[in-house]
Coordinates of C-alpha atoms and ligand atoms in Angstrom, one line a residue:
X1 CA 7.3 -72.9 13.8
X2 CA 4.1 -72.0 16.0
X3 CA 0.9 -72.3 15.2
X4 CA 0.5 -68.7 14.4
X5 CA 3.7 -68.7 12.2
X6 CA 2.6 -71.9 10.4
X7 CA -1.2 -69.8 9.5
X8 CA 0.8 -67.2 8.3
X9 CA 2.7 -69.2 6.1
X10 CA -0.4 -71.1 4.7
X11 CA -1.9 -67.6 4.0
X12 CA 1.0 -66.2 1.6
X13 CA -1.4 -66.1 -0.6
X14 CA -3.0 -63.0 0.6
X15 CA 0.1 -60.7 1.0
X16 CA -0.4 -58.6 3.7
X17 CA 1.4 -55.5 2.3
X18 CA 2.5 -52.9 5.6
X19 CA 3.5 -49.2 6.0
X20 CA 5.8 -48.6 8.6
X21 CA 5.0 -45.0 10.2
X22 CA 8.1 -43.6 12.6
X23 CA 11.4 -45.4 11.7
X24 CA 13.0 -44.2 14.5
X25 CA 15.1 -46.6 17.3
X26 CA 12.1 -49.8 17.8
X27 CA 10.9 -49.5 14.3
X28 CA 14.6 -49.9 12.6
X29 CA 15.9 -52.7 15.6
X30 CA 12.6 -54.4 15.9
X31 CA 9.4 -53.9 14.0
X32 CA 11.6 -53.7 10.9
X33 CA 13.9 -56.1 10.9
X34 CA 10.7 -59.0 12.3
X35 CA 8.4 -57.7 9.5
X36 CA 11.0 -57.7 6.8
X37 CA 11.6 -61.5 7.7
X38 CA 7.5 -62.5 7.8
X39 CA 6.3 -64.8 5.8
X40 CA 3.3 -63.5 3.8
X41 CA 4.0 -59.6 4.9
X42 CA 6.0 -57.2 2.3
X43 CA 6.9 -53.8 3.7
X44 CA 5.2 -51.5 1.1
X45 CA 5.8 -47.6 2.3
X46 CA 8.1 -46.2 5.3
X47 CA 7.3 -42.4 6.6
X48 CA 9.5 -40.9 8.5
X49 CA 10.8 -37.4 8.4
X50 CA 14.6 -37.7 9.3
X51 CA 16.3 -38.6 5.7
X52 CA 19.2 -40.2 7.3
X53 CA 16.6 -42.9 9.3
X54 CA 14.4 -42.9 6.2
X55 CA 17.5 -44.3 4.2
X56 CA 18.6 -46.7 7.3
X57 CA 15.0 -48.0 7.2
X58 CA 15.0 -48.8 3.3
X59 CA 17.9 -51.1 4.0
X60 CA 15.1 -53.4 5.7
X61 CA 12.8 -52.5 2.7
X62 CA 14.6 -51.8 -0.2
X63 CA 11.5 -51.7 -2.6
X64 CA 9.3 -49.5 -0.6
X65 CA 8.0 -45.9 -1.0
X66 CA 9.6 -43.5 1.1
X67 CA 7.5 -40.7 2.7
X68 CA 8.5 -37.8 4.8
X69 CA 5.6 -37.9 7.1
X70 CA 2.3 -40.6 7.7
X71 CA -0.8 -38.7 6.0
X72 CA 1.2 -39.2 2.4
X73 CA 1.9 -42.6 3.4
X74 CA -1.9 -43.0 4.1
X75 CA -2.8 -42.2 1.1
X76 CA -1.1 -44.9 -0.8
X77 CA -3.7 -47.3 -2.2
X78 CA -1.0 -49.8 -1.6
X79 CA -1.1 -50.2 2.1
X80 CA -3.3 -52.6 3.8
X81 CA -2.4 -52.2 7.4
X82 CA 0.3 -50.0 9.4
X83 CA 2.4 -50.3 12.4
X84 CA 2.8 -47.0 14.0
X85 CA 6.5 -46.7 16.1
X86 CA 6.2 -42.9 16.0
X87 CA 6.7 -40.3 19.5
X88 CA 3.8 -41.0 21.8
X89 CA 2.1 -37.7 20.6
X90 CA 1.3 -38.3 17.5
X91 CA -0.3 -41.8 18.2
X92 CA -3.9 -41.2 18.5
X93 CA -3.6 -38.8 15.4
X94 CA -1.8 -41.0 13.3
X95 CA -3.9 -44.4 14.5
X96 CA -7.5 -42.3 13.6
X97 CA -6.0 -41.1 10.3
X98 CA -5.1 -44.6 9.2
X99 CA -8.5 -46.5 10.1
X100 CA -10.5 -43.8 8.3
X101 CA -8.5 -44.2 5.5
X102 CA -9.3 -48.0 5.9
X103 CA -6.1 -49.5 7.1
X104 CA -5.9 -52.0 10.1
X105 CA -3.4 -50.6 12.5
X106 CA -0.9 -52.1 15.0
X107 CA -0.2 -49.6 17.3
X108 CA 2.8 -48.8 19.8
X109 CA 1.8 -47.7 23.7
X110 CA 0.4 -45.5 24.8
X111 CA -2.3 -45.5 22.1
X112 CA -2.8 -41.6 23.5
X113 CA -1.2 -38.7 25.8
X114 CA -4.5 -37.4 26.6
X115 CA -8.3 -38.7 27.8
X116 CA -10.0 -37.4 25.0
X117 CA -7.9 -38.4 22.4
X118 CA -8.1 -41.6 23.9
X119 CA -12.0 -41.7 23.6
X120 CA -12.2 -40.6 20.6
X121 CA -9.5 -43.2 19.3
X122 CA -11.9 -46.0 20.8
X123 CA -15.3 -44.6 18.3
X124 CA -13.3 -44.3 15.5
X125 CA -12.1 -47.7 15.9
X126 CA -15.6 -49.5 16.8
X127 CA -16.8 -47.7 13.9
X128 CA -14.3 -48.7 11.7
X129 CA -14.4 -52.6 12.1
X130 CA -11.0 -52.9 10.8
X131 CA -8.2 -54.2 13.3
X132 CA -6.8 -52.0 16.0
X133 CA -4.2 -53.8 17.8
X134 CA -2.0 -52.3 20.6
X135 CA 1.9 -53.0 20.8
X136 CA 1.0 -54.4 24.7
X137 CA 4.2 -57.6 22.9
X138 CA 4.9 -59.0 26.7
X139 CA 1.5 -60.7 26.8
X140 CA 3.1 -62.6 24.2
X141 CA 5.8 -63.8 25.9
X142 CA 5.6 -67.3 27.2
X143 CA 6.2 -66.2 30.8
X144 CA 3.2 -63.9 31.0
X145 CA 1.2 -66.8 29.5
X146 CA 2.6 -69.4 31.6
X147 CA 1.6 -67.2 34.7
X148 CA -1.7 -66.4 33.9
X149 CA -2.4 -70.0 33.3
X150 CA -0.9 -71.0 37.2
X151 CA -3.1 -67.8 38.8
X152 CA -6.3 -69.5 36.5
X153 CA -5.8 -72.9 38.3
X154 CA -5.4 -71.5 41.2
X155 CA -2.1 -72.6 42.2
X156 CA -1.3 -70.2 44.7
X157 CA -4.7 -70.2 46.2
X158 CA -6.4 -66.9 46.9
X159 CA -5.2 -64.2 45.5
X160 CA -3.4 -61.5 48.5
X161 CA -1.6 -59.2 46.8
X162 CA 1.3 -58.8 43.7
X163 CA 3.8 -56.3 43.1
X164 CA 5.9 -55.6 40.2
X165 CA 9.4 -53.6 38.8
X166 CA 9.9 -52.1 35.4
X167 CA 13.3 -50.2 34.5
X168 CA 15.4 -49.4 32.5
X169 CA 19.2 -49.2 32.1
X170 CA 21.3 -45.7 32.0
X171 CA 20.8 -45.5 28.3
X172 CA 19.6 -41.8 26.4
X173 CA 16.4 -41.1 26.9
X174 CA 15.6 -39.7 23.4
X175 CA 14.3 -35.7 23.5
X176 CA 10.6 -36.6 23.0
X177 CA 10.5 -38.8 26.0
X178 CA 12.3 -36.4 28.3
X179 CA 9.1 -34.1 28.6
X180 CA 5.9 -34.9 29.4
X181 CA 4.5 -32.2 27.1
X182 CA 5.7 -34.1 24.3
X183 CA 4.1 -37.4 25.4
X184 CA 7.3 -38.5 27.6
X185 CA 7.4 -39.8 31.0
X186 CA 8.0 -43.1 32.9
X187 CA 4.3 -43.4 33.3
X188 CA 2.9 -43.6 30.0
X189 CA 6.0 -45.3 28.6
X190 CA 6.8 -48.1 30.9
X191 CA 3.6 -48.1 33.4
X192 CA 1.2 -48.6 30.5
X193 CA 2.9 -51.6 29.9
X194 CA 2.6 -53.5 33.4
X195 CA -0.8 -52.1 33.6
X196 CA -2.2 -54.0 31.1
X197 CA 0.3 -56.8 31.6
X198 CA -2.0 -56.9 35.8
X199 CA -5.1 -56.7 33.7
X200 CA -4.0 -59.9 31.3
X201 CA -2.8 -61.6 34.3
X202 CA -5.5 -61.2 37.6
X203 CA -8.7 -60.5 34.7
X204 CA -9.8 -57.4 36.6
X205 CA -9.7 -53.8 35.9
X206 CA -7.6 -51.4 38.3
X207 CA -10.4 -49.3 40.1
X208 CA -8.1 -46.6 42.1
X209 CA -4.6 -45.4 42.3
X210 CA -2.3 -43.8 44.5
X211 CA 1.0 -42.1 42.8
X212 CA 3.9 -40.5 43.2
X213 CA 5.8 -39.6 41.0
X214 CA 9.7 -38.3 40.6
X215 CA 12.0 -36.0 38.0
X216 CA 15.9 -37.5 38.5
X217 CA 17.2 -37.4 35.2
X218 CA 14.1 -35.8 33.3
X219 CA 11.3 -34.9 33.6
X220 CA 8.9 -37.8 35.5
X221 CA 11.6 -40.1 35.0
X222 CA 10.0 -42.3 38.2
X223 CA 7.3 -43.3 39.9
X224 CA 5.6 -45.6 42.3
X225 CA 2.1 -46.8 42.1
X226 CA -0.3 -48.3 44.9
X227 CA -3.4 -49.8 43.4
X228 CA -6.5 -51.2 44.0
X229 CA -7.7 -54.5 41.3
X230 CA -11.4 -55.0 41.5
X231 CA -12.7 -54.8 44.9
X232 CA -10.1 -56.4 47.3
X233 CA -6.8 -56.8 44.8
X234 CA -3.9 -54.5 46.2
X235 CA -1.2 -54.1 43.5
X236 CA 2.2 -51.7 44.0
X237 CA 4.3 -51.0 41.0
X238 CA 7.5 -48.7 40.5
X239 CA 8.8 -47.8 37.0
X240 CA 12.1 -45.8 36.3
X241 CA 14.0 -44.5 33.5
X242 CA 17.6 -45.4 34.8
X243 CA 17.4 -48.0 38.0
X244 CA 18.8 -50.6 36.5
X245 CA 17.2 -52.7 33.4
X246 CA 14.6 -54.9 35.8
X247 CA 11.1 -56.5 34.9
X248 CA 9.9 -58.7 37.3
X249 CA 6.6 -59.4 39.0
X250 CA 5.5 -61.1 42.1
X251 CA 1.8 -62.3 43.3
X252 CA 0.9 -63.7 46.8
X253 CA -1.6 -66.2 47.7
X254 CA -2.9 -68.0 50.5
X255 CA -1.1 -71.3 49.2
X256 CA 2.1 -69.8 47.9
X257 CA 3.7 -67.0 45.9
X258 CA 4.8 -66.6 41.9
X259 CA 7.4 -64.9 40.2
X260 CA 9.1 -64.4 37.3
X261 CA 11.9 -62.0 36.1
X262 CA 11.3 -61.4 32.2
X263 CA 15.0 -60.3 31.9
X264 CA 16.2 -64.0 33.4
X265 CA 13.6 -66.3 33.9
X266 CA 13.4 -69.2 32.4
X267 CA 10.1 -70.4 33.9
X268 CA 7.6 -69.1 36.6
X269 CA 8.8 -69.6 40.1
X270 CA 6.1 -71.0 42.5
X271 CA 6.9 -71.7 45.9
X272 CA 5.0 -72.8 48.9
X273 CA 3.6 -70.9 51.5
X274 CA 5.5 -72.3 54.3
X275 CA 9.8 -71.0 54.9
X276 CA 10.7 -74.3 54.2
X277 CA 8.9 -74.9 50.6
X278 CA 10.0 -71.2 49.8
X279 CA 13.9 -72.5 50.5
X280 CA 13.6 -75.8 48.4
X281 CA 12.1 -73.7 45.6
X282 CA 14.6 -70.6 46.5
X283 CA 17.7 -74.0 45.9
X284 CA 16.0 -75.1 42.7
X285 CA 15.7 -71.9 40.8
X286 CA 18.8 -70.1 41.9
X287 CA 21.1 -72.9 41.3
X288 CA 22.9 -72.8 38.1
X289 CA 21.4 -75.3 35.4
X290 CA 22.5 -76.0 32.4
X291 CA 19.1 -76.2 30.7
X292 CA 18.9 -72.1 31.2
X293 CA 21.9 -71.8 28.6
X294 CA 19.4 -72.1 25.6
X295 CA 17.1 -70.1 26.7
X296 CA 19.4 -67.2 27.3
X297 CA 21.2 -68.2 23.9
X298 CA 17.8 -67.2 22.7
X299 CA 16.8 -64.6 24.3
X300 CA 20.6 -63.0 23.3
X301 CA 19.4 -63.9 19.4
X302 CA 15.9 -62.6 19.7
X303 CA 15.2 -59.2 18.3
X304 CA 15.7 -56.8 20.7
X305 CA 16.7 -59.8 22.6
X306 CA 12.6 -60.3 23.4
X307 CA 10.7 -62.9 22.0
X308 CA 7.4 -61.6 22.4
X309 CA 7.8 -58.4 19.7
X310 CA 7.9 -61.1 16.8
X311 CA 4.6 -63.0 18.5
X312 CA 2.6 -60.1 18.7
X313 CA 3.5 -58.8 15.0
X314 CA 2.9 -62.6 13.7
X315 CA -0.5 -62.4 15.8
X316 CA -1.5 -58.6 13.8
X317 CA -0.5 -60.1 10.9
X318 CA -2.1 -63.1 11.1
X319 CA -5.4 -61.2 12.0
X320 CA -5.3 -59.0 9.0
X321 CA -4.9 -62.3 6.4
X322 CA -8.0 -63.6 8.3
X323 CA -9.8 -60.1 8.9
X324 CA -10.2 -61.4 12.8
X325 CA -10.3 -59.0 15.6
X326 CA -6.8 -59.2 17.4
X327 CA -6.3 -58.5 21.2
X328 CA -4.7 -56.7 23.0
X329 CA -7.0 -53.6 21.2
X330 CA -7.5 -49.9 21.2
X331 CA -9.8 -50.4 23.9
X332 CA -7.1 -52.5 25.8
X333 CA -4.9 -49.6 25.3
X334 CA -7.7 -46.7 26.3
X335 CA -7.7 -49.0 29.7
X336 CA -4.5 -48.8 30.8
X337 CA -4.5 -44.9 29.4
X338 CA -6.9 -44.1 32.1
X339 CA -4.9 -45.5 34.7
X340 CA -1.9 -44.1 34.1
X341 CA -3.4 -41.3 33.5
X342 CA -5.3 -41.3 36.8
X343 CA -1.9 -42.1 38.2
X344 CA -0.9 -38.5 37.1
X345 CA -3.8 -36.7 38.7
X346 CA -3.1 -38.5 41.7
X347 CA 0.3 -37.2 42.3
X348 CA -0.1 -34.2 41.3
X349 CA -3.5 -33.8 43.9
X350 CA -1.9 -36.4 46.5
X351 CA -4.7 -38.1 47.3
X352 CA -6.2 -41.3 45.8
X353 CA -7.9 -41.7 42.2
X354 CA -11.0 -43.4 41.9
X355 CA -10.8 -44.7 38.3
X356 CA -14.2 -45.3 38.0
X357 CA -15.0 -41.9 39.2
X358 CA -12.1 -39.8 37.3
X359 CA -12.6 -41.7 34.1
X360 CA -16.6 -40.6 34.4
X361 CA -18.3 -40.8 30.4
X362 CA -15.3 -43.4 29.5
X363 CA -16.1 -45.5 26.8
X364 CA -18.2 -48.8 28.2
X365 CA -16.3 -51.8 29.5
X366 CA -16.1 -55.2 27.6
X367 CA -17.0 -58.0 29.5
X368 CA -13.5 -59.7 28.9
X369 CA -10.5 -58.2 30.0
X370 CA -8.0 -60.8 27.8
X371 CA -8.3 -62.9 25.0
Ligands
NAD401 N1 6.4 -52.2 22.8 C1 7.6 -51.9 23.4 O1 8.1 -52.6 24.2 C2 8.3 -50.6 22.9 C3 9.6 -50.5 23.0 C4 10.2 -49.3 22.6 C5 9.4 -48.3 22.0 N2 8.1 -48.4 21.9 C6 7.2 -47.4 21.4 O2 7.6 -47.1 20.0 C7 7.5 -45.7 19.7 C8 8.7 -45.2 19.1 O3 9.8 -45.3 20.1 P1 11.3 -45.0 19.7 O4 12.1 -45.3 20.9 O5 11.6 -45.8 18.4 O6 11.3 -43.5 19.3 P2 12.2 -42.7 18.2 O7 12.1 -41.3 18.6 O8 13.5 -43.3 18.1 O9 11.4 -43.0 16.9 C9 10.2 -42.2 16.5 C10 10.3 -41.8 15.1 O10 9.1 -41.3 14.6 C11 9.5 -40.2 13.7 N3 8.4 -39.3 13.4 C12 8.1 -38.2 14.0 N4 7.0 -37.6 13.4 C13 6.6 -38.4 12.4 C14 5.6 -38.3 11.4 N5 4.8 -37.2 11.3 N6 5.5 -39.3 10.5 C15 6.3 -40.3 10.5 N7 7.3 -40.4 11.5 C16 7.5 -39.5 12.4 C17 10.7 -39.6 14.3 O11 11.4 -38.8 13.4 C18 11.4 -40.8 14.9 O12 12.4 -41.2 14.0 C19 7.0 -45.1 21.0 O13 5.7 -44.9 21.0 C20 7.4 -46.1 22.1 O14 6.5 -46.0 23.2 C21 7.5 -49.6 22.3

């Protein structure tokens, strides 16, 4: 057990006791099943408006309170904290609701489908000084760690550029995510996720954005991102709904590149700068090994065969038994909002958005970009 898992443990005292808003495909795979197994956590109250999920989700949580939508749920004296796995439109209400009524929230991405709601989202939660935690789980997972720890040291040198793929497989895309109206799209559901991920890794803010964007299968199903880090930090990034599951990131340096592929990694790949250190590295990581089997057992076993969703729960969890501010936050989330949502005005303009000049009046930048 981890260090986190062993705090939580120690603190079993103080039951952390959790209401589950959306029990929809994440919440009943994922969220549900992790929680349910927490030390020190009991699933208290579910809200969810579909009977037949409601009833699939009590099988996780047999003793809770079933409620047919969040703002009953909220008002249970019961609840300490909730995890919020409803449709992307109802985030920011749901989130606001909840820390007014004095529950620490862990929320899903995007935090918001709109600027505004975004802002407003960030006041309530200063304001509240309860724990606002975004569901941003691949900074948990011991790639993303591993390679922010190589570009700190500086093992590639100077920083050049990176580049990075995120896509999914041919699954359904469920009815909410087809149409942007109804907080769907490519952008705010897979982009949100590698922007912060850039942020976490390179410690600078994306400052423009060039976009454009597609409709295949629905609408804005596709897109393709050229920004700007900082000053001098080029960045280009394509997310789909339907290319093929991928998640992989590259960054170039003046002394070599990195790399890793979240789906089949097993560590980060760092190779040389020269053609001949990038083939001894290309033989050492493509060859078969047998010390990949376990960690591909594991990642098979893993809930929603992704490590990071049960860090970043223990992490909340662990936050709320404490009452200690937990990163990635609301204001985390409002960041990589504006960028995607910069990313939208972009393509739909063609032309290049300046994020510091589109996201004019934002709320003010803390100093540190990751914990
Ligand atoms: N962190 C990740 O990697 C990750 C992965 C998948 C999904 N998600 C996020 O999780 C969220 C849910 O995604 P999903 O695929 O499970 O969607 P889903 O449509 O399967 O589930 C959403 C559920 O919320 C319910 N709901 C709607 N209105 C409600 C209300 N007023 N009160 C309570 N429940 C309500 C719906 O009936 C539905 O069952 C999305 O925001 C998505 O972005 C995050």
């Amino acid at each position: 057990m981890n260090t986190e898992g062993e705090s939580v443990a120690r603190n079993r005292g103080a039951t952390c006791r959790i209401g589950v808003i959306g029990c929809g495909r994440i919440a009943q795979s994922v969220h549900l099943e992790i929680l349910s197994g927490l030390p020190g956590v009991r699933v208290v109250a579910l809200a969810e408006p579909d009977s037949h999920k409601l009833d699939a989700a009590r099988v996780r949580a047999p003793t809770s309170v079933g409620c047919s939508d969040y703002a009953e749920l909220l008002e249970l004296p019961e609840v300490d904290a909730v995890v919020v796995c409803g449709p992307n439109a109802m985030h920011a209400a749901a989130a606001e609701a909840a820390l007014e009524r004095g529950k620490h929230v862990y929320l899903e991405k995007p935090i918001a489908t709109t600027l505004d709601e975004g802002r407003h989202l960030v006041e309530t939660y200063r304001r509240s000084g309860l724990i606002g935690m975004v569901g941003f789980n691949y900074r948990f997972n011991p790639l993303n760690d591993a390679a922010r720890r190589h570009l700190a040291s500086a093992r590639i040198g100077d920083l050049i550029g990176a580049r990075s793929i995120f896509s999914t497989g041919p699954g359904e895309i469920p009815a909410w995510k087809r149409t942007r109206e109804s907080g769907g799209g490519v952008l705010l559901d897979l982009a949100s996720h590698h922007v912060d991920m850039m942020r976490f890794l390179f410690g600078r803010e994306v400052t423009e954005v060039f976009a454009s964007v597609q409709s295949r299968r629905s609408e804005a199903d596709t897109a393709l991102l050229h920004m700007l880090m900082g000053d001098d930090l080029p960045v280009q990034s394509f997310f789909s709904f339907g290319a093929g599951a991928e998640d992989r990131f590259e960054a170039y340096g003046s002394q070599g590149r990195m790399s890793f592929n979240r789906h089949r990694s097993t560590h980060v790949e760092i190779s040389g700068p020269s053609q001949v250190t990038r083939l001894f590295s290309w033989l050492r990581d493509e060859s078969p090994s047998l010390d990949r089997i376990p960690f591909l057992l594991g990642k098979l076993r893993g809930t929603g065969h992704e490590p990071s969703f049960r860090s970043a729960l223990m992490h909340f969890v662990t936050a709320v038994q404490a009452n200690k501010p937990a990163l990635p936050d609301i204001e985390d989330g409002y960041r990589s909002l504006a960028v995607v949502l910069a990313a939208e005005e972009s393509a739909s303009r063609g032309r290049t958005v300046s994020i510091r000049d589109w996201d004019r009046g934002g709320v003010p930048r803390r100093v540190n970009v990751a914990s």
